[in-house]
CSV table of C-alpha atoms in Angstrom, one decimal:
chain,number,residue,atom,x,y,z
A,295,MET,CA,116.9,16.8,21.4
A,296,ALA,CA,116.9,14.7,18.2
A,297,TRP,CA,114.3,15.5,15.6
A,298,THR,CA,111.6,12.8,15.2
A,299,ASN,CA,109.5,12.4,12.1
A,300,PRO,CA,106.0,13.3,13.0
A,301,TYR,CA,104.6,11.4,10.0
A,302,PHE,CA,106.4,8.2,10.8
A,303,ASP,CA,104.4,5.1,9.9
A,304,ALA,CA,106.2,1.8,10.6
A,305,ALA,CA,104.0,0.1,7.9
A,306,LYS,CA,105.5,2.2,5.1
A,307,GLY,CA,109.0,1.2,3.9
A,308,HIS,CA,109.9,4.8,2.8
A,309,HIS,CA,109.3,6.2,6.3
A,310,THR,CA,111.9,6.3,9.1
A,311,ARG,CA,111.8,7.7,12.6
A,312,ASP,CA,114.1,10.5,11.5
A,313,GLY,CA,112.7,11.2,8.0
A,314,PHE,CA,112.2,9.4,4.8
A,315,ARG,CA,114.2,7.1,2.5
A,316,ASN,CA,114.3,5.5,-0.9
A,317,LEU,CA,113.3,1.9,-1.3
A,318,GLU,CA,116.5,1.3,-3.2
A,319,PRO,CA,119.9,0.7,-1.5
A,320,GLU,CA,122.0,3.8,-0.8
A,321,THR,CA,124.7,4.2,-3.4
A,322,ARG,CA,126.6,7.3,-2.2
A,323,GLU,CA,130.1,6.4,-1.1
A,324,PRO,CA,131.7,8.1,1.9
A,325,GLY,CA,133.5,11.3,0.9
A,326,GLY,CA,131.8,11.2,-2.6
A,327,LEU,CA,130.7,14.8,-2.5
A,328,LYS,CA,134.2,16.1,-1.7
A,329,ARG,CA,135.7,13.8,-4.4
A,330,TRP,CA,133.2,15.1,-7.0
A,331,ARG,CA,133.9,18.7,-6.2
A,332,ARG,CA,137.6,18.2,-6.3
A,333,GLU,CA,137.5,16.3,-9.6
A,334,ARG,CA,135.2,18.8,-11.4
A,335,LYS,CA,137.5,21.6,-10.3
A,336,GLU,CA,140.6,19.8,-11.5
A,337,GLN,CA,139.0,19.0,-14.8
A,338,GLN,CA,137.3,22.4,-15.2
A,339,LEU,CA,133.8,20.9,-15.5
A,340,PRO,CA,131.2,21.4,-16.8
A,341,ARG,CA,132.5,22.7,-20.1
A,342,PRO,CA,130.5,25.2,-22.1
A,343,PRO,CA,128.3,24.0,-25.0
A,344,ASP,CA,130.3,23.2,-28.1
A,345,GLU,CA,129.2,26.4,-29.9
A,346,GLY,CA,129.0,28.6,-26.7
A,347,TYR,CA,126.2,29.7,-24.5
A,348,GLU,CA,124.8,32.4,-26.9
A,349,ALA,CA,124.5,29.9,-29.8
A,350,PHE,CA,122.9,27.4,-27.4
A,351,THR,CA,120.3,29.9,-26.3
A,352,ARG,CA,119.5,30.8,-29.9
A,353,ARG,CA,119.0,27.1,-30.7
A,354,TRP,CA,117.0,26.0,-27.7
A,355,TRP,CA,115.1,29.1,-26.4
A,356,GLN,CA,112.0,31.0,-27.4
A,357,ARG,CA,109.5,33.2,-25.6
A,358,ALA,CA,106.6,31.3,-24.3
A,359,ASP,CA,103.3,32.1,-26.0
A,360,PHE,CA,100.1,31.2,-24.2
A,361,ALA,CA,97.7,32.6,-26.8
A,362,GLY,CA,94.5,30.7,-27.4
A,363,SER,CA,92.5,28.4,-25.2
A,364,GLY,CA,93.2,25.0,-26.5
A,365,ASP,CA,94.6,22.1,-24.4
A,366,ALA,CA,98.4,22.3,-24.5
A,367,ALA,CA,101.6,21.9,-22.5
A,368,TRP,CA,104.6,24.2,-22.4
A,369,TRP,CA,108.2,23.4,-21.2
A,370,LEU,CA,109.3,26.6,-19.3
A,371,GLY,CA,112.8,25.4,-18.6
A,372,HIS,CA,114.4,23.0,-16.1
A,373,ALA,CA,111.5,21.1,-14.3
A,374,THR,CA,108.9,23.8,-14.9
A,375,VAL,CA,106.1,22.6,-17.1
A,376,LEU,CA,102.7,24.2,-17.6
A,377,VAL,CA,99.8,22.0,-18.6
A,378,ARG,CA,96.4,23.4,-19.6
A,379,ARG,CA,93.6,20.9,-20.1
A,380,GLN,CA,89.8,21.3,-20.0
A,381,GLY,CA,90.1,24.7,-18.3
A,382,LEU,CA,92.4,23.7,-15.5
A,383,THR,CA,96.0,25.0,-15.6
A,384,VAL,CA,98.8,23.3,-13.7
A,385,ILE,CA,102.4,24.4,-13.3
A,386,THR,CA,105.2,22.1,-12.0
A,387,ASP,CA,108.1,23.1,-9.8
A,388,PRO,CA,108.1,26.8,-10.9
A,389,VAL,CA,111.6,28.2,-10.9
A,390,LEU,CA,111.8,31.4,-12.8
A,391,GLY,CA,114.5,33.2,-10.9
A,392,LYS,CA,118.1,33.8,-11.9
A,393,ARG,CA,119.7,31.3,-9.5
A,394,ALA,CA,118.9,27.9,-8.0
A,395,SER,CA,120.2,29.0,-4.6
A,396,PRO,CA,119.3,30.5,-1.2
A,397,LEU,CA,121.7,33.3,-2.1
A,398,SER,CA,121.2,36.1,-4.7
A,399,PHE,CA,124.9,36.3,-5.4
A,400,ALA,CA,126.1,32.7,-5.4
A,401,GLY,CA,125.0,29.3,-6.5
A,402,PRO,CA,124.0,27.8,-9.9
A,403,MET,CA,122.8,30.6,-12.2
A,404,ARG,CA,120.6,30.3,-15.3
A,405,ARG,CA,122.5,29.9,-18.5
A,406,THR,CA,119.3,30.4,-20.5
A,407,PRO,CA,116.7,33.0,-19.6
A,408,ALA,CA,113.3,32.1,-18.2
A,409,PRO,CA,110.9,32.2,-21.2
A,410,VAL,CA,108.2,33.9,-19.1
A,411,GLU,CA,107.7,36.0,-15.9
A,412,VAL,CA,105.1,35.3,-13.3
A,413,ALA,CA,103.4,38.5,-14.4
A,414,THR,CA,102.8,37.1,-17.9
A,415,LEU,CA,101.7,33.6,-16.9
A,416,PRO,CA,98.1,32.6,-17.6
A,417,GLN,CA,95.7,31.8,-14.8
A,418,ILE,CA,97.3,29.2,-12.5
A,419,ASP,CA,94.9,26.8,-10.7
A,420,VAL,CA,97.3,24.2,-9.3
A,421,VAL,CA,101.0,24.3,-8.4
A,422,VAL,CA,102.7,20.9,-7.9
A,423,ILE,CA,106.1,20.6,-6.1
A,424,SER,CA,108.2,17.5,-6.4
A,425,HIS,CA,110.7,18.2,-3.5
A,426,ASN,CA,112.5,21.1,-1.8
A,427,HIS,CA,115.8,21.4,-3.6
A,428,TYR,CA,116.4,25.0,-4.7
A,429,ASP,CA,116.2,24.1,-8.4
A,430,HIS,CA,112.7,22.8,-7.8
A,431,LEU,CA,111.3,25.0,-5.0
A,432,ASP,CA,112.1,28.7,-5.6
A,433,ARG,CA,110.9,31.0,-2.8
A,434,ASP,CA,110.5,34.1,-5.0
A,435,SER,CA,108.6,32.2,-7.7
A,436,VAL,CA,106.1,30.5,-5.4
A,437,HIS,CA,105.5,33.8,-3.5
A,438,ALA,CA,104.9,35.6,-6.7
A,439,ILE,CA,102.4,33.0,-7.9
A,440,ALA,CA,100.6,32.9,-4.6
A,441,ARG,CA,100.2,36.7,-4.7
A,442,ARG,CA,99.0,36.8,-8.3
A,443,PHE,CA,96.8,33.8,-8.1
A,444,PRO,CA,95.5,33.6,-4.5
A,445,LYS,CA,93.1,30.8,-5.2
A,446,ALA,CA,95.8,28.5,-6.6
A,447,VAL,CA,96.2,25.2,-4.7
A,448,PHE,CA,99.8,24.1,-3.8
A,449,LEU,CA,100.3,20.3,-3.8
A,450,VAL,CA,103.5,19.3,-1.9
A,451,PRO,CA,105.2,16.2,-0.6
A,452,LEU,CA,104.6,15.0,3.0
A,453,GLY,CA,106.6,17.2,5.4
A,454,LEU,CA,106.9,20.2,3.2
A,455,LYS,CA,103.8,22.1,4.3
A,456,ARG,CA,105.7,23.4,7.3
A,457,TRP,CA,107.9,25.4,4.9
A,458,PHE,CA,104.9,26.9,3.2
A,459,ASP,CA,103.3,27.7,6.6
A,460,ARG,CA,106.5,29.6,7.6
A,461,GLU,CA,106.3,31.5,4.4
A,462,ARG,CA,102.6,32.3,5.0
A,463,ILE,CA,101.5,30.7,1.8
A,464,GLY,CA,98.1,29.1,2.2
A,465,ASN,CA,95.9,26.6,0.1
A,466,VAL,CA,98.5,23.9,0.6
A,467,ARG,CA,97.9,20.2,0.6
A,468,GLU,CA,100.6,17.7,1.5
A,469,LEU,CA,100.5,14.1,0.4
A,470,ASP,CA,102.4,10.8,1.0
A,471,TRP,CA,103.3,8.4,-1.8
A,472,TRP,CA,100.2,7.0,-3.5
A,473,ALA,CA,97.8,9.4,-1.8
A,474,SER,CA,95.4,11.4,-4.0
A,475,THR,CA,93.4,14.6,-3.8
A,476,ASP,CA,90.7,16.0,-6.1
A,477,ILE,CA,90.7,19.6,-7.5
A,478,GLU,CA,87.7,20.5,-9.6
A,479,GLY,CA,87.2,16.9,-10.7
A,480,THR,CA,90.9,16.3,-11.6
A,481,VAL,CA,92.7,13.8,-9.4
A,482,PHE,CA,96.3,14.4,-8.4
A,483,THR,CA,98.3,11.4,-7.0
A,484,PHE,CA,101.8,11.8,-5.5
A,485,VAL,CA,103.9,8.9,-6.7
A,486,PRO,CA,107.4,7.7,-5.8
A,487,ALA,CA,110.8,8.8,-7.2
A,488,ARG,CA,114.4,7.8,-6.3
A,489,HIS,CA,115.9,11.0,-4.9
A,490,TRP,CA,116.3,12.9,-1.6
A,491,SER,CA,115.5,16.3,0.0
A,492,ALA,CA,117.3,19.1,1.9
A,493,ARG,CA,117.3,22.9,2.0
A,494,THR,CA,119.9,23.3,4.7
A,495,LEU,CA,122.7,21.2,6.3
A,496,TRP,CA,120.3,20.1,9.0
A,497,ASP,CA,117.1,19.0,7.3
A,498,ARG,CA,118.2,16.1,5.0
A,499,ASN,CA,115.2,13.9,4.1
A,500,ARG,CA,112.9,15.5,6.6
A,501,SER,CA,110.4,16.0,3.8
A,502,LEU,CA,109.5,13.6,1.1
A,503,TRP,CA,110.2,13.7,-2.7
A,504,GLY,CA,108.3,12.3,-5.7
A,505,GLY,CA,106.4,12.9,-8.8
A,506,TRP,CA,102.7,13.7,-9.6
A,507,VAL,CA,100.1,12.1,-11.8
A,508,MET,CA,97.3,14.3,-13.0
A,509,ALA,CA,94.2,12.3,-14.1
A,510,GLN,CA,91.4,14.0,-15.9
A,511,ASP,CA,88.6,12.3,-17.7
A,512,GLY,CA,90.8,9.4,-18.7
A,513,TYR,CA,93.8,11.5,-19.7
A,514,ARG,CA,96.9,11.2,-17.5
A,515,PHE,CA,100.0,13.4,-17.2
A,516,TRP,CA,103.0,12.2,-15.1
A,517,PHE,CA,105.5,14.7,-13.9
A,518,ALA,CA,108.5,12.7,-12.7
A,519,GLY,CA,110.3,15.4,-10.8
A,520,ASP,CA,113.9,14.4,-10.0
A,521,THR,CA,114.7,10.7,-10.0
A,522,GLY,CA,117.4,8.2,-10.4
A,523,TYR,CA,116.5,5.0,-12.3
A,524,SER,CA,114.7,2.2,-10.5
A,525,ASP,CA,112.7,-0.7,-11.9
A,526,LYS,CA,110.3,-0.1,-8.9
A,527,LEU,CA,109.0,3.0,-10.7
A,528,ALA,CA,107.2,0.7,-13.2
A,529,GLU,CA,104.6,0.5,-10.5
A,530,ILE,CA,103.5,4.0,-11.5
A,531,GLY,CA,102.3,2.7,-14.9
A,532,ARG,CA,100.6,-0.3,-13.2
A,533,ARG,CA,98.8,1.7,-10.5
A,534,ALA,CA,98.3,5.2,-12.0
A,535,GLY,CA,98.5,4.6,-15.8
A,536,PRO,CA,98.2,4.4,-18.6
A,537,ILE,CA,100.2,7.6,-19.0
A,538,ASP,CA,99.4,9.8,-22.0
A,539,LEU,CA,102.0,12.4,-21.5
A,540,ALA,CA,105.1,12.5,-19.2
A,541,ALA,CA,107.7,15.0,-18.3
A,542,ILE,CA,110.9,13.0,-17.6
A,543,PRO,CA,114.4,14.5,-16.6
A,544,ILE,CA,117.4,13.8,-18.9
A,545,GLY,CA,120.1,16.1,-17.5
A,546,ALA,CA,122.4,16.6,-14.5
A,547,TYR,CA,123.7,12.9,-14.6
A,548,ALA,CA,127.5,13.2,-14.7
A,549,PRO,CA,129.6,11.8,-13.3
A,550,ARG,CA,127.6,8.5,-13.2
A,551,TRP,CA,129.5,7.1,-10.2
A,552,PHE,CA,128.1,10.0,-8.1
A,553,MET,CA,124.8,10.9,-9.8
A,554,HIS,CA,123.3,7.6,-10.7
A,555,GLY,CA,121.3,7.1,-7.5
A,556,GLN,CA,119.6,10.5,-7.9
A,557,HIS,CA,119.4,11.5,-11.6
A,558,VAL,CA,118.7,9.4,-14.6
A,559,ASP,CA,120.8,9.8,-17.7
A,560,PRO,CA,119.1,10.0,-21.2
A,561,ALA,CA,119.2,6.3,-21.8
A,562,GLN,CA,117.6,5.6,-18.4
A,563,ALA,CA,115.0,8.3,-19.1
A,564,VAL,CA,114.0,6.3,-22.2
A,565,GLN,CA,114.0,3.1,-20.2
A,566,LEU,CA,111.6,4.8,-17.7
A,567,HIS,CA,109.4,5.9,-20.7
A,568,ARG,CA,109.2,2.2,-21.7
A,569,ASP,CA,108.9,0.7,-18.2
A,570,ILE,CA,106.0,2.9,-17.3
A,571,GLY,CA,104.3,2.6,-20.6
A,572,VAL,CA,104.2,6.3,-21.5
A,573,ARG,CA,102.6,7.2,-24.8
A,574,ARG,CA,104.6,10.5,-25.3
A,575,SER,CA,107.2,12.2,-23.1
A,576,ILE,CA,108.8,15.6,-22.9
A,577,ALA,CA,112.5,15.9,-21.9
A,578,ILE,CA,113.0,18.2,-18.9
A,579,HIS,CA,115.7,19.0,-16.4
A,580,TRP,CA,118.4,20.1,-18.9
A,581,GLY,CA,119.5,23.3,-20.7
A,582,VAL,CA,119.2,25.8,-17.8
A,583,PHE,CA,121.3,25.1,-14.8
A,584,GLU,CA,124.8,23.5,-14.7
A,585,LEU,CA,124.1,21.3,-11.7
A,586,ALA,CA,126.5,18.4,-12.7
A,587,ASP,CA,129.4,17.8,-15.1
A,588,ASP,CA,127.4,17.2,-18.3
A,589,GLN,CA,127.5,20.0,-20.9
A,590,LEU,CA,124.2,21.8,-21.5
A,591,ASP,CA,124.1,20.5,-25.1
A,592,GLU,CA,125.0,16.8,-24.3
A,593,PRO,CA,121.6,15.5,-23.0
A,594,PRO,CA,119.8,16.1,-26.3
A,595,ARG,CA,122.5,14.3,-28.2
A,596,LEU,CA,122.5,11.3,-25.9
A,597,LEU,CA,118.7,11.2,-25.9
A,598,ALA,CA,118.7,11.0,-29.7
A,599,GLU,CA,121.1,8.1,-29.5
A,600,ALA,CA,119.1,6.3,-26.9
A,601,LEU,CA,115.9,6.7,-28.8
A,602,GLY,CA,117.5,5.3,-31.9
A,603,ALA,CA,118.8,2.3,-30.0
A,604,GLU,CA,115.3,1.6,-28.7
A,605,GLY,CA,113.6,2.1,-32.1
A,606,LEU,CA,111.8,5.2,-30.9
A,607,THR,CA,111.6,8.7,-32.4
A,608,GLY,CA,111.5,12.3,-31.4
A,609,ASP,CA,107.7,12.1,-31.6
A,610,ASP,CA,107.7,9.5,-28.8
A,611,PHE,CA,110.1,11.4,-26.5
A,612,MET,CA,110.1,15.1,-27.4
A,613,LEU,CA,112.9,17.8,-27.2
A,614,LEU,CA,111.0,21.1,-26.9
A,615,ASN,CA,112.6,24.5,-27.0
A,616,ILE,CA,112.6,26.2,-23.6
A,617,GLY,CA,109.3,28.0,-23.9
A,618,GLY,CA,108.1,25.6,-26.5
A,619,ARG,CA,104.6,24.2,-26.7
A,620,ILE,CA,102.7,21.1,-27.8
A,621,ALA,CA,99.0,20.7,-28.3
A,622,LEU,CA,97.3,18.0,-26.3
């Protein structure tokens, strides 16, 4: 019997009877995945960083240091960001394992080490998940966090709580786009993104995807998750802004003919920064996994060019080391 979306609401444009969808037109061409895999194999892509992986790690990696109690944010690699503000600590899409894969022996492996282990994380109060892809939802990492911090609340997209229930992880709240929940006086709102979901060959788009806005005493942090560019995302700034700090992806964008509907490139990341009216952004989703054809060291170069073209600086849109910290 065909699967039917139990959350289906005909009044919501991103709902369908068999899952969820973007509000933008579908851009994937038939046979595109096979073509991309064939071409990247023929062209031997992605290429290593210009100076090699070891030099890249020396340049862009450091051990995360959580000393002190001041308000701060840390980029822990890929889409994992830790934000500590006014005594509440939030971690986004914690992926601290060696592979972004259901298998321990195959699939995308880390090219730079995790800057922290779950055993050395500070107290975690809230875990937000953007969607269920393996480079954003890592089974071992979330289990380890749930064991070490049993009071932590997991915030997940609509349809993903079933996965956590099967994994016997409690304290889970699932939200639709524009729904909000309060945790200790901090309001978390699930906001749209242009992407998709799947963990198997049979569950495509059966759970939702998106980003999160954390609002606390007038301060707002937006975690974009994974997204392609859309001018519709400017609604985040209008409805959930103004945004003081954002974590916006800049990597896994090549080739554009295949990736543009699901991942922004650095120039589009800067455009989102402008569209949404973000005060300061952190570049994420680069430097760890080779998920597309761009070199690990290409996104920061292109980001610098895009910032210059828009009259912005590295203080407006920051490139942190993996494990790096900024004070809030």
